């Protein structure tokens, strides 16, 4: 855990000519009402793309806070050399929230909600999808702050399975899977199905795309458990979780 009082601001909130950055909405309220910081207090602020700065509070208002940038610093925790995209079938309730939070802590760089045959939920319309993605992106920001990462994973719009299938994809399946083989790349997409698993057509689609079909052993795992186990396993074997 990090002891830095860290805040997130998107790149367009930084004004480098004035050496300042503006926090709005939840970040500003957290600074003022939760941490009760005042002008002169030292904090750090990161842009979610790998850059972090030491800063001092200049103003702390109800709806915004202005920070005076000091110097650029290293994020509290380094990024893994393995860039994992985690593609997970849409899950019910707070299960997907959990996947986003913990996957961020585990160093995943992108999260793709998948529309699959047996996905646990069906999106009502585009507005429903937009609302869910915005929520998941906020969860990713908070998890990046807590875990000391300078990079906030992108949560993409929901996509069909075919959009993530390629030769560097690993599709995790209870049936027809093999043990994890050596990978010869620093970028990989781990694909996790729903509680209902994969249809035969989806498995064949993955094989045709050259994806490696992988099993996680003899026990049946819940989808959220499988997603986080896959991320942790890949970081241990090929990344920085040693």
PDB file of C-alpha atoms in Angstrom:
ATOM      1  CA  UNK A   1       0.000   0.000   0.000  1.00  0.00           C
ATOM      2  CA  UNK A   2       1.116   3.556  -0.668  1.00  0.00           C
ATOM      3  CA  UNK A   3       1.116   6.396   1.842  1.00  0.00           C
ATOM      4  CA  UNK A   4       0.999   9.096  -0.808  1.00  0.00           C
ATOM      5  CA  UNK A   5      -2.145  11.193  -0.944  1.00  0.00           C
ATOM      6  CA  UNK A   6      -2.696  10.567  -4.635  1.00  0.00           C
ATOM      7  CA  UNK A   7      -5.171  12.186  -6.972  1.00  0.00           C
ATOM      8  CA  UNK A   8      -6.116  11.490 -10.568  1.00  0.00           C
ATOM      9  CA  UNK A   9      -6.597  14.107 -13.274  1.00  0.00           C
ATOM     10  CA  UNK A  10      -6.947  13.473 -17.019  1.00  0.00           C
ATOM     11  CA  UNK A  11      -4.251  14.920 -19.252  1.00  0.00           C
ATOM     12  CA  UNK A  12      -6.449  17.827 -20.408  1.00  0.00           C
ATOM     13  CA  UNK A  13      -6.730  19.049 -16.784  1.00  0.00           C
ATOM     14  CA  UNK A  14      -2.992  19.819 -16.686  1.00  0.00           C
ATOM     15  CA  UNK A  15      -1.746  23.295 -17.602  1.00  0.00           C
ATOM     16  CA  UNK A  16       2.009  22.953 -17.832  1.00  0.00           C
ATOM     17  CA  UNK A  17       2.582  26.560 -18.861  1.00  0.00           C
ATOM     18  CA  UNK A  18       1.060  27.642 -15.546  1.00  0.00           C
ATOM     19  CA  UNK A  19       2.425  24.619 -13.666  1.00  0.00           C
ATOM     20  CA  UNK A  20      -1.039  23.751 -12.393  1.00  0.00           C
ATOM     21  CA  UNK A  21      -3.708  21.077 -12.581  1.00  0.00           C
ATOM     22  CA  UNK A  22      -7.401  21.251 -11.727  1.00  0.00           C
ATOM     23  CA  UNK A  23      -9.273  18.531  -9.879  1.00  0.00           C
ATOM     24  CA  UNK A  24     -13.043  18.365 -10.282  1.00  0.00           C
ATOM     25  CA  UNK A  25     -16.023  16.323  -9.107  1.00  0.00           C
ATOM     26  CA  UNK A  26     -15.178  13.336  -6.885  1.00  0.00           C
ATOM     27  CA  UNK A  27     -11.448  14.052  -6.724  1.00  0.00           C
ATOM     28  CA  UNK A  28     -11.966  17.627  -5.521  1.00  0.00           C
ATOM     29  CA  UNK A  29     -14.583  16.571  -2.968  1.00  0.00           C
ATOM     30  CA  UNK A  30     -12.312  13.814  -1.680  1.00  0.00           C
ATOM     31  CA  UNK A  31      -9.471  16.300  -1.204  1.00  0.00           C
ATOM     32  CA  UNK A  32     -11.617  18.848   0.619  1.00  0.00           C
ATOM     33  CA  UNK A  33     -14.267  16.875   2.490  1.00  0.00           C
ATOM     34  CA  UNK A  34     -12.649  13.497   3.194  1.00  0.00           C
ATOM     35  CA  UNK A  35      -8.947  14.254   3.583  1.00  0.00           C
ATOM     36  CA  UNK A  36      -9.643  17.881   4.633  1.00  0.00           C
ATOM     37  CA  UNK A  37      -6.534  19.146   2.875  1.00  0.00           C
ATOM     38  CA  UNK A  38      -5.775  22.851   2.828  1.00  0.00           C
ATOM     39  CA  UNK A  39      -3.637  25.203   0.716  1.00  0.00           C
ATOM     40  CA  UNK A  40       0.027  24.339   1.159  1.00  0.00           C
ATOM     41  CA  UNK A  41      -0.527  20.628   1.811  1.00  0.00           C
ATOM     42  CA  UNK A  42       1.595  18.325  -0.337  1.00  0.00           C
ATOM     43  CA  UNK A  43       0.014  15.635  -2.532  1.00  0.00           C
ATOM     44  CA  UNK A  44       0.762  13.794  -5.750  1.00  0.00           C
ATOM     45  CA  UNK A  45      -1.301  13.733  -8.929  1.00  0.00           C
ATOM     46  CA  UNK A  46      -1.142  11.311 -11.865  1.00  0.00           C
ATOM     47  CA  UNK A  47      -2.600  11.432 -15.356  1.00  0.00           C
ATOM     48  CA  UNK A  48      -3.472   7.762 -15.806  1.00  0.00           C
ATOM     49  CA  UNK A  49      -1.039   7.466 -18.713  1.00  0.00           C
ATOM     50  CA  UNK A  50       2.117   6.898 -16.689  1.00  0.00           C
ATOM     51  CA  UNK A  51       3.120  10.371 -15.487  1.00  0.00           C
ATOM     52  CA  UNK A  52       2.964  11.503 -11.867  1.00  0.00           C
ATOM     53  CA  UNK A  53       3.856  14.787 -10.183  1.00  0.00           C
ATOM     54  CA  UNK A  54       4.479  16.104  -6.710  1.00  0.00           C
ATOM     55  CA  UNK A  55       2.146  19.029  -6.076  1.00  0.00           C
ATOM     56  CA  UNK A  56       0.824  21.411  -3.448  1.00  0.00           C
ATOM     57  CA  UNK A  57      -2.780  22.409  -2.856  1.00  0.00           C
ATOM     58  CA  UNK A  58      -3.319  25.966  -4.097  1.00  0.00           C
ATOM     59  CA  UNK A  59      -7.123  26.176  -3.771  1.00  0.00           C
ATOM     60  CA  UNK A  60      -9.697  23.808  -2.306  1.00  0.00           C
ATOM     61  CA  UNK A  61     -13.220  24.813  -3.270  1.00  0.00           C
ATOM     62  CA  UNK A  62     -16.491  22.908  -3.099  1.00  0.00           C
ATOM     63  CA  UNK A  63     -16.529  21.783  -6.752  1.00  0.00           C
ATOM     64  CA  UNK A  64     -12.890  22.077  -7.774  1.00  0.00           C
ATOM     65  CA  UNK A  65      -9.380  22.142  -6.400  1.00  0.00           C
ATOM     66  CA  UNK A  66      -6.295  23.637  -7.996  1.00  0.00           C
ATOM     67  CA  UNK A  67      -2.890  22.091  -7.441  1.00  0.00           C
ATOM     68  CA  UNK A  68       0.477  23.733  -8.046  1.00  0.00           C
ATOM     69  CA  UNK A  69       2.778  21.293  -9.827  1.00  0.00           C
ATOM     70  CA  UNK A  70       6.234  20.808  -8.347  1.00  0.00           C
ATOM     71  CA  UNK A  71       8.368  18.149 -10.033  1.00  0.00           C
ATOM     72  CA  UNK A  72       7.719  14.930 -11.922  1.00  0.00           C
ATOM     73  CA  UNK A  73       8.193  11.788  -9.867  1.00  0.00           C
ATOM     74  CA  UNK A  74       8.085   8.060 -10.469  1.00  0.00           C
ATOM     75  CA  UNK A  75       4.710   6.403  -9.831  1.00  0.00           C
ATOM     76  CA  UNK A  76       4.636   4.570  -6.514  1.00  0.00           C
ATOM     77  CA  UNK A  77       4.607   1.194  -8.272  1.00  0.00           C
ATOM     78  CA  UNK A  78       6.193   0.249 -11.627  1.00  0.00           C
ATOM     79  CA  UNK A  79       4.245  -1.263 -14.498  1.00  0.00           C
ATOM     80  CA  UNK A  80       4.681  -4.908 -15.446  1.00  0.00           C
ATOM     81  CA  UNK A  81       6.673  -5.703 -18.603  1.00  0.00           C
ATOM     82  CA  UNK A  82       3.731  -7.905 -19.628  1.00  0.00           C
ATOM     83  CA  UNK A  83       0.812  -5.967 -21.103  1.00  0.00           C
ATOM     84  CA  UNK A  84      -2.350  -7.925 -20.366  1.00  0.00           C
ATOM     85  CA  UNK A  85      -5.709  -7.176 -21.934  1.00  0.00           C
ATOM     86  CA  UNK A  86      -8.406  -8.953 -19.921  1.00  0.00           C
ATOM     87  CA  UNK A  87     -11.538  -9.713 -21.931  1.00  0.00           C
ATOM     88  CA  UNK A  88     -14.366 -10.989 -19.736  1.00  0.00           C
ATOM     89  CA  UNK A  89     -17.943 -11.966 -20.551  1.00  0.00           C
ATOM     90  CA  UNK A  90     -20.517  -9.616 -19.042  1.00  0.00           C
ATOM     91  CA  UNK A  91     -21.293 -10.702 -15.463  1.00  0.00           C
ATOM     92  CA  UNK A  92     -24.199 -10.041 -13.131  1.00  0.00           C
ATOM     93  CA  UNK A  93     -24.373  -7.569 -10.266  1.00  0.00           C
ATOM     94  CA  UNK A  94     -21.098  -6.502  -8.719  1.00  0.00           C
ATOM     95  CA  UNK A  95     -19.055  -9.361 -10.161  1.00  0.00           C
ATOM     96  CA  UNK A  96     -17.732  -7.296 -13.038  1.00  0.00           C
ATOM     97  CA  UNK A  97     -16.996  -4.423 -10.627  1.00  0.00           C
ATOM     98  CA  UNK A  98     -14.800  -6.834  -8.654  1.00  0.00           C
ATOM     99  CA  UNK A  99     -12.999  -7.993 -11.799  1.00  0.00           C
ATOM    100  CA  UNK A 100     -12.215  -4.405 -12.823  1.00  0.00           C
ATOM    101  CA  UNK A 101     -10.947  -3.456  -9.370  1.00  0.00           C
ATOM    102  CA  UNK A 102      -8.732  -6.484  -8.810  1.00  0.00           C
ATOM    103  CA  UNK A 103      -7.505  -6.692 -12.410  1.00  0.00           C
ATOM    104  CA  UNK A 104      -6.310  -3.099 -12.077  1.00  0.00           C
ATOM    105  CA  UNK A 105      -4.425  -4.019  -8.917  1.00  0.00           C
ATOM    106  CA  UNK A 106      -2.881  -6.975 -10.767  1.00  0.00           C
ATOM    107  CA  UNK A 107      -1.471  -4.737 -13.493  1.00  0.00           C
ATOM    108  CA  UNK A 108      -3.876  -5.332 -16.397  1.00  0.00           C
ATOM    109  CA  UNK A 109      -3.646  -2.537 -19.005  1.00  0.00           C
ATOM    110  CA  UNK A 110      -7.045  -2.918 -20.705  1.00  0.00           C
ATOM    111  CA  UNK A 111     -10.381  -4.510 -19.808  1.00  0.00           C
ATOM    112  CA  UNK A 112     -12.881  -5.536 -22.471  1.00  0.00           C
ATOM    113  CA  UNK A 113     -16.465  -6.500 -21.505  1.00  0.00           C
ATOM    114  CA  UNK A 114     -17.472  -9.313 -23.872  1.00  0.00           C
ATOM    115  CA  UNK A 115     -20.818 -10.079 -25.427  1.00  0.00           C
ATOM    116  CA  UNK A 116     -20.936 -13.878 -25.615  1.00  0.00           C
ATOM    117  CA  UNK A 117     -23.622 -16.483 -26.175  1.00  0.00           C
ATOM    118  CA  UNK A 118     -23.936 -17.364 -22.493  1.00  0.00           C
ATOM    119  CA  UNK A 119     -23.089 -13.968 -20.983  1.00  0.00           C
ATOM    120  CA  UNK A 120     -24.834 -13.487 -17.637  1.00  0.00           C
ATOM    121  CA  UNK A 121     -26.488 -10.222 -18.652  1.00  0.00           C
ATOM    122  CA  UNK A 122     -27.792  -8.633 -21.831  1.00  0.00           C
ATOM    123  CA  UNK A 123     -27.374  -4.905 -22.366  1.00  0.00           C
ATOM    124  CA  UNK A 124     -30.644  -3.060 -22.880  1.00  0.00           C
ATOM    125  CA  UNK A 125     -29.313  -0.423 -25.249  1.00  0.00           C
ATOM    126  CA  UNK A 126     -26.351   1.854 -25.951  1.00  0.00           C
ATOM    127  CA  UNK A 127     -27.193   4.102 -22.996  1.00  0.00           C
ATOM    128  CA  UNK A 128     -27.075   1.099 -20.668  1.00  0.00           C
ATOM    129  CA  UNK A 129     -23.649   0.143 -22.021  1.00  0.00           C
ATOM    130  CA  UNK A 130     -22.333   3.707 -21.701  1.00  0.00           C
ATOM    131  CA  UNK A 131     -23.495   3.955 -18.077  1.00  0.00           C
ATOM    132  CA  UNK A 132     -21.888   0.650 -17.131  1.00  0.00           C
ATOM    133  CA  UNK A 133     -18.571   1.475 -18.817  1.00  0.00           C
ATOM    134  CA  UNK A 134     -18.412   4.866 -17.073  1.00  0.00           C
ATOM    135  CA  UNK A 135     -18.916   3.114 -13.720  1.00  0.00           C
ATOM    136  CA  UNK A 136     -16.225   0.539 -14.454  1.00  0.00           C
ATOM    137  CA  UNK A 137     -13.803   3.250 -15.560  1.00  0.00           C
ATOM    138  CA  UNK A 138     -14.306   5.083 -12.243  1.00  0.00           C
ATOM    139  CA  UNK A 139     -13.586   1.839 -10.389  1.00  0.00           C
ATOM    140  CA  UNK A 140     -10.367   1.438 -12.403  1.00  0.00           C
ATOM    141  CA  UNK A 141      -9.268   4.968 -11.458  1.00  0.00           C
ATOM    142  CA  UNK A 142      -9.833   4.313  -7.756  1.00  0.00           C
ATOM    143  CA  UNK A 143      -8.008   0.970  -7.920  1.00  0.00           C
ATOM    144  CA  UNK A 144      -5.049   2.580  -9.711  1.00  0.00           C
ATOM    145  CA  UNK A 145      -4.873   5.265  -7.010  1.00  0.00           C
ATOM    146  CA  UNK A 146      -4.949   2.693  -4.218  1.00  0.00           C
ATOM    147  CA  UNK A 147      -2.405   0.345  -5.790  1.00  0.00           C
ATOM    148  CA  UNK A 148       0.137   3.024  -6.670  1.00  0.00           C
ATOM    149  CA  UNK A 149      -0.120   2.588 -10.445  1.00  0.00           C
ATOM    150  CA  UNK A 150       0.534   5.512 -12.771  1.00  0.00           C
ATOM    151  CA  UNK A 151      -1.471   3.868 -15.543  1.00  0.00           C
ATOM    152  CA  UNK A 152      -5.258   3.550 -15.412  1.00  0.00           C
ATOM    153  CA  UNK A 153      -6.514   0.610 -17.503  1.00  0.00           C
ATOM    154  CA  UNK A 154      -8.904   1.512 -20.278  1.00  0.00           C
ATOM    155  CA  UNK A 155     -12.328  -0.110 -19.973  1.00  0.00           C
ATOM    156  CA  UNK A 156     -13.615  -0.437 -23.524  1.00  0.00           C
ATOM    157  CA  UNK A 157     -17.166  -0.562 -24.762  1.00  0.00           C
ATOM    158  CA  UNK A 158     -18.690  -4.058 -24.825  1.00  0.00           C
ATOM    159  CA  UNK A 159     -17.476  -6.060 -27.817  1.00  0.00           C
ATOM    160  CA  UNK A 160     -18.222  -9.431 -29.429  1.00  0.00           C
ATOM    161  CA  UNK A 161     -15.773 -12.285 -28.956  1.00  0.00           C
ATOM    162  CA  UNK A 162     -14.425 -12.016 -32.487  1.00  0.00           C
ATOM    163  CA  UNK A 163     -13.028  -8.539 -31.805  1.00  0.00           C
ATOM    164  CA  UNK A 164     -10.379  -9.862 -29.383  1.00  0.00           C
ATOM    165  CA  UNK A 165      -9.451 -13.154 -31.012  1.00  0.00           C
ATOM    166  CA  UNK A 166      -5.967 -13.362 -32.520  1.00  0.00           C
ATOM    167  CA  UNK A 167      -2.911 -15.587 -32.383  1.00  0.00           C
ATOM    168  CA  UNK A 168      -1.721 -13.941 -29.137  1.00  0.00           C
ATOM    169  CA  UNK A 169      -5.052 -14.586 -27.394  1.00  0.00           C
ATOM    170  CA  UNK A 170      -5.456 -17.075 -24.563  1.00  0.00           C
ATOM    171  CA  UNK A 171      -9.023 -18.322 -24.180  1.00  0.00           C
ATOM    172  CA  UNK A 172      -9.587 -19.949 -20.801  1.00  0.00           C
ATOM    173  CA  UNK A 173     -12.059 -22.833 -20.901  1.00  0.00           C
ATOM    174  CA  UNK A 174     -13.121 -25.723 -18.655  1.00  0.00           C
ATOM    175  CA  UNK A 175     -13.419 -27.991 -21.665  1.00  0.00           C
ATOM    176  CA  UNK A 176     -11.082 -28.651 -24.574  1.00  0.00           C
ATOM    177  CA  UNK A 177      -8.282 -26.673 -22.939  1.00  0.00           C
ATOM    178  CA  UNK A 178      -4.602 -27.484 -22.460  1.00  0.00           C
ATOM    179  CA  UNK A 179      -1.964 -26.334 -20.010  1.00  0.00           C
ATOM    180  CA  UNK A 180      -0.530 -22.857 -20.462  1.00  0.00           C
ATOM    181  CA  UNK A 181       2.330 -22.853 -22.958  1.00  0.00           C
ATOM    182  CA  UNK A 182       5.250 -20.464 -23.163  1.00  0.00           C
ATOM    183  CA  UNK A 183       4.288 -17.158 -24.751  1.00  0.00           C
ATOM    184  CA  UNK A 184       6.741 -15.273 -26.961  1.00  0.00           C
ATOM    185  CA  UNK A 185       5.291 -11.786 -26.687  1.00  0.00           C
ATOM    186  CA  UNK A 186       5.017  -8.981 -24.153  1.00  0.00           C
ATOM    187  CA  UNK A 187       1.368  -8.365 -25.023  1.00  0.00           C
ATOM    188  CA  UNK A 188      -1.376 -10.917 -24.484  1.00  0.00           C
ATOM    189  CA  UNK A 189      -5.175 -11.012 -24.368  1.00  0.00           C
ATOM    190  CA  UNK A 190      -6.700 -13.305 -21.734  1.00  0.00           C
ATOM    191  CA  UNK A 191     -10.312 -14.216 -22.536  1.00  0.00           C
ATOM    192  CA  UNK A 192     -12.724 -15.421 -19.859  1.00  0.00           C
ATOM    193  CA  UNK A 193     -16.243 -16.706 -20.446  1.00  0.00           C
ATOM    194  CA  UNK A 194     -19.371 -16.517 -18.335  1.00  0.00           C
ATOM    195  CA  UNK A 195     -20.679 -18.975 -15.734  1.00  0.00           C
ATOM    196  CA  UNK A 196     -22.225 -20.862 -18.662  1.00  0.00           C
ATOM    197  CA  UNK A 197     -18.877 -21.265 -20.384  1.00  0.00           C
ATOM    198  CA  UNK A 198     -18.310 -21.241 -24.129  1.00  0.00           C
ATOM    199  CA  UNK A 199     -20.448 -22.622 -26.904  1.00  0.00           C
ATOM    200  CA  UNK A 200     -18.900 -25.114 -29.339  1.00  0.00           C
ATOM    201  CA  UNK A 201     -19.144 -22.444 -32.041  1.00  0.00           C
ATOM    202  CA  UNK A 202     -17.177 -19.949 -29.936  1.00  0.00           C
ATOM    203  CA  UNK A 203     -14.454 -22.513 -29.224  1.00  0.00           C
ATOM    204  CA  UNK A 204     -14.175 -23.274 -32.921  1.00  0.00           C
ATOM    205  CA  UNK A 205     -14.035 -19.553 -33.677  1.00  0.00           C
ATOM    206  CA  UNK A 206     -11.124 -19.218 -31.238  1.00  0.00           C
ATOM    207  CA  UNK A 207      -9.249 -22.133 -32.791  1.00  0.00           C
ATOM    208  CA  UNK A 208      -9.726 -20.712 -36.272  1.00  0.00           C
ATOM    209  CA  UNK A 209      -8.199 -17.419 -35.104  1.00  0.00           C
ATOM    210  CA  UNK A 210      -5.133 -19.240 -33.754  1.00  0.00           C
ATOM    211  CA  UNK A 211      -5.921 -18.575 -30.087  1.00  0.00           C
ATOM    212  CA  UNK A 212      -4.489 -20.888 -27.420  1.00  0.00           C
ATOM    213  CA  UNK A 213      -7.269 -22.605 -25.444  1.00  0.00           C
ATOM    214  CA  UNK A 214      -6.142 -22.958 -21.833  1.00  0.00           C
ATOM    215  CA  UNK A 215      -7.550 -24.764 -18.805  1.00  0.00           C
ATOM    216  CA  UNK A 216      -7.083 -23.663 -15.207  1.00  0.00           C
ATOM    217  CA  UNK A 217      -7.171 -27.161 -13.767  1.00  0.00           C
ATOM    218  CA  UNK A 218      -9.784 -29.647 -12.672  1.00  0.00           C
ATOM    219  CA  UNK A 219     -11.939 -27.469 -10.444  1.00  0.00           C
ATOM    220  CA  UNK A 220     -14.839 -25.390 -11.738  1.00  0.00           C
ATOM    221  CA  UNK A 221     -14.175 -21.707 -11.007  1.00  0.00           C
ATOM    222  CA  UNK A 222     -16.649 -18.874 -10.948  1.00  0.00           C
ATOM    223  CA  UNK A 223     -16.119 -16.475 -13.836  1.00  0.00           C
ATOM    224  CA  UNK A 224     -14.750 -13.680 -11.657  1.00  0.00           C
ATOM    225  CA  UNK A 225     -12.365 -16.116  -9.944  1.00  0.00           C
ATOM    226  CA  UNK A 226     -11.160 -17.415 -13.309  1.00  0.00           C
ATOM    227  CA  UNK A 227     -10.546 -13.877 -14.589  1.00  0.00           C
ATOM    228  CA  UNK A 228      -8.397 -12.884 -11.636  1.00  0.00           C
ATOM    229  CA  UNK A 229      -6.620 -16.241 -11.501  1.00  0.00           C
ATOM    230  CA  UNK A 230      -5.699 -15.899 -15.178  1.00  0.00           C
ATOM    231  CA  UNK A 231      -4.319 -12.386 -14.661  1.00  0.00           C
ATOM    232  CA  UNK A 232      -2.310 -13.441 -11.608  1.00  0.00           C
ATOM    233  CA  UNK A 233      -1.000 -16.584 -13.330  1.00  0.00           C
ATOM    234  CA  UNK A 234       0.179 -14.626 -16.373  1.00  0.00           C
ATOM    235  CA  UNK A 235       1.860 -11.974 -14.233  1.00  0.00           C
ATOM    236  CA  UNK A 236       3.601 -14.710 -12.244  1.00  0.00           C
ATOM    237  CA  UNK A 237       4.782 -16.691 -15.265  1.00  0.00           C
ATOM    238  CA  UNK A 238       5.656 -13.873 -17.642  1.00  0.00           C
ATOM    239  CA  UNK A 239       5.300 -10.543 -15.813  1.00  0.00           C
ATOM    240  CA  UNK A 240       6.418  -9.048 -12.505  1.00  0.00           C
ATOM    241  CA  UNK A 241       4.417 -11.008  -9.921  1.00  0.00           C
ATOM    242  CA  UNK A 242       7.251 -13.267  -8.802  1.00  0.00           C
TER     243      UNK A 242
END
